[in-house]
Amino acid sequence: DAGVIQSPRHEVTEMGQEVTLRCKPISGHDYLFWYRQTMMRGLELLIYFNNNVPIDDSGMPEDRFSAKMPNASFSTLKIQPSEPRDSAVYFCASSSVWSDSPLHFGNGTRLTVT
Amino acid sequence: EDKVVQSPLSLVVHEGDTVTLNCSYEVTNFRSLLWYKQEKKAPTFLFMLTSSGIEKKSGRLSSILDKKELFSILNITATQTGDSAVYLCAVEMNYGGSQGNLIFGKGTKLSVKP
């Protein structure tokens, strides 16, 4: 199994630009999570999906952030417009009630907004 | 407010030393407590604890949970330079039956010197 796959690995963009982060969960996993990690706040849950349906988006910081999961094998996190304070590492993770640990993380996307 | 607090925030030891990392929590619907190791990329799963007083062990690492006092410890014996990482503690919430809805502590950065 290839694990959770995220792209791009690094993204550098200018303030005001749209940013789209992508995630492919582990096949068969029915939960997908987006986390953000910063030095100040650690790992924070942004949103999670169950069977492609958003369940809890209370962690999404503001309307500039949106997430979709059009099918079981793909999800996107979009920031429009981006701001310097959005700079962070964004992790996607997936899980299944049948897996041996609650979360399997992708390698993250390091976003820098200048 | 649900929270997970880890201590110390950072720790420097020499190879061969034994270390104890601490994690305390205050949550409303506790399901399990997890430990992750994060090097440069994705957090990797170490242990999941659900019951008090039962030690989980993997090689030189071990962990135990105290649900009465609301804390857990992670012990690493005979540390090696490869143990250098950030160790994350997370509490899984029993929230609508979901899997992987975790609240993370900010981590303990462990540096093992040769």
mmCIF file of C-alpha atoms in Angstrom, chain A residues 8-59:
data_model
loop_
_atom_site.group_PDB
_atom_site.id
_atom_site.type_symbol
_atom_site.label_atom_id
_atom_site.label_comp_id
_atom_site.label_asym_id
_atom_site.label_seq_id
_atom_site.Cartn_x
_atom_site.Cartn_y
_atom_site.Cartn_z
ATOM 1 C CA PRO A 8 2.498 19.111 -3.891
ATOM 2 C CA ARG A 9 5.228 18.530 -1.302
ATOM 3 C CA HIS A 10 6.071 22.214 -1.223
ATOM 4 C CA GLU A 11 4.112 25.235 -2.363
ATOM 5 C CA VAL A 12 5.335 28.803 -2.397
ATOM 6 C CA THR A 13 2.860 31.444 -3.439
ATOM 7 C CA GLU A 14 2.189 35.125 -3.115
ATOM 8 C CA MET A 15 -0.444 36.613 -0.894
ATOM 9 C CA GLY A 16 -3.807 36.762 -2.615
ATOM 10 C CA GLN A 17 -3.237 33.735 -4.821
ATOM 11 C CA GLU A 18 -5.370 30.616 -4.768
ATOM 12 C CA VAL A 19 -3.756 27.476 -3.388
ATOM 13 C CA THR A 20 -5.031 23.923 -3.863
ATOM 14 C CA LEU A 21 -3.661 21.021 -1.862
ATOM 15 C CA ARG A 22 -4.424 17.460 -2.886
ATOM 16 C CA CYS A 23 -4.755 14.175 -1.073
ATOM 17 C CA LYS A 24 -5.261 10.542 -2.007
ATOM 18 C CA PRO A 25 -6.229 8.456 1.037
ATOM 19 C CA ILE A 26 -5.396 4.819 1.589
ATOM 20 C CA SER A 27 -7.696 2.630 -0.442
ATOM 21 C CA GLY A 28 -10.563 1.339 1.660
ATOM 22 C CA HIS A 29 -10.308 3.990 4.339
ATOM 23 C CA ASP A 30 -13.606 5.716 4.908
ATOM 24 C CA TYR A 31 -12.411 8.673 7.005
ATOM 25 C CA LEU A 32 -10.281 11.514 5.716
ATOM 26 C CA PHE A 33 -8.860 14.342 7.795
ATOM 27 C CA TRP A 34 -7.094 17.603 7.028
ATOM 28 C CA TYR A 35 -4.719 18.907 9.719
ATOM 29 C CA ARG A 36 -2.560 21.999 9.853
ATOM 30 C CA GLN A 37 0.703 22.133 11.807
ATOM 31 C CA THR A 38 2.472 25.283 12.992
ATOM 32 C CA MET A 39 5.079 25.888 15.641
ATOM 33 C CA MET A 40 2.716 28.058 17.642
ATOM 34 C CA ARG A 41 -0.405 25.913 17.567
ATOM 35 C CA GLY A 42 0.848 22.412 16.858
ATOM 36 C CA LEU A 43 -1.392 20.042 14.909
ATOM 37 C CA GLU A 44 -4.946 21.296 14.477
ATOM 38 C CA LEU A 45 -7.844 19.486 12.861
ATOM 39 C CA LEU A 46 -9.387 21.543 10.090
ATOM 40 C CA ILE A 47 -12.080 19.262 8.689
ATOM 41 C CA TYR A 48 -12.890 15.597 8.323
ATOM 42 C CA PHE A 49 -14.988 13.490 5.988
ATOM 43 C CA ASN A 50 -16.723 10.160 6.398
ATOM 44 C CA ASN A 51 -17.648 8.324 3.209
ATOM 45 C CA ASN A 52 -16.920 11.509 1.244
ATOM 46 C CA VAL A 53 -19.325 13.607 3.317
ATOM 47 C CA PRO A 54 -17.968 16.489 5.432
ATOM 48 C CA ILE A 55 -18.764 15.749 9.063
ATOM 49 C CA ASP A 56 -17.106 18.517 11.040
ATOM 50 C CA ASP A 57 -15.563 21.652 9.557
ATOM 51 C CA SER A 58 -15.487 23.654 12.772
ATOM 52 C CA GLY A 59 -11.707 23.795 12.605
#
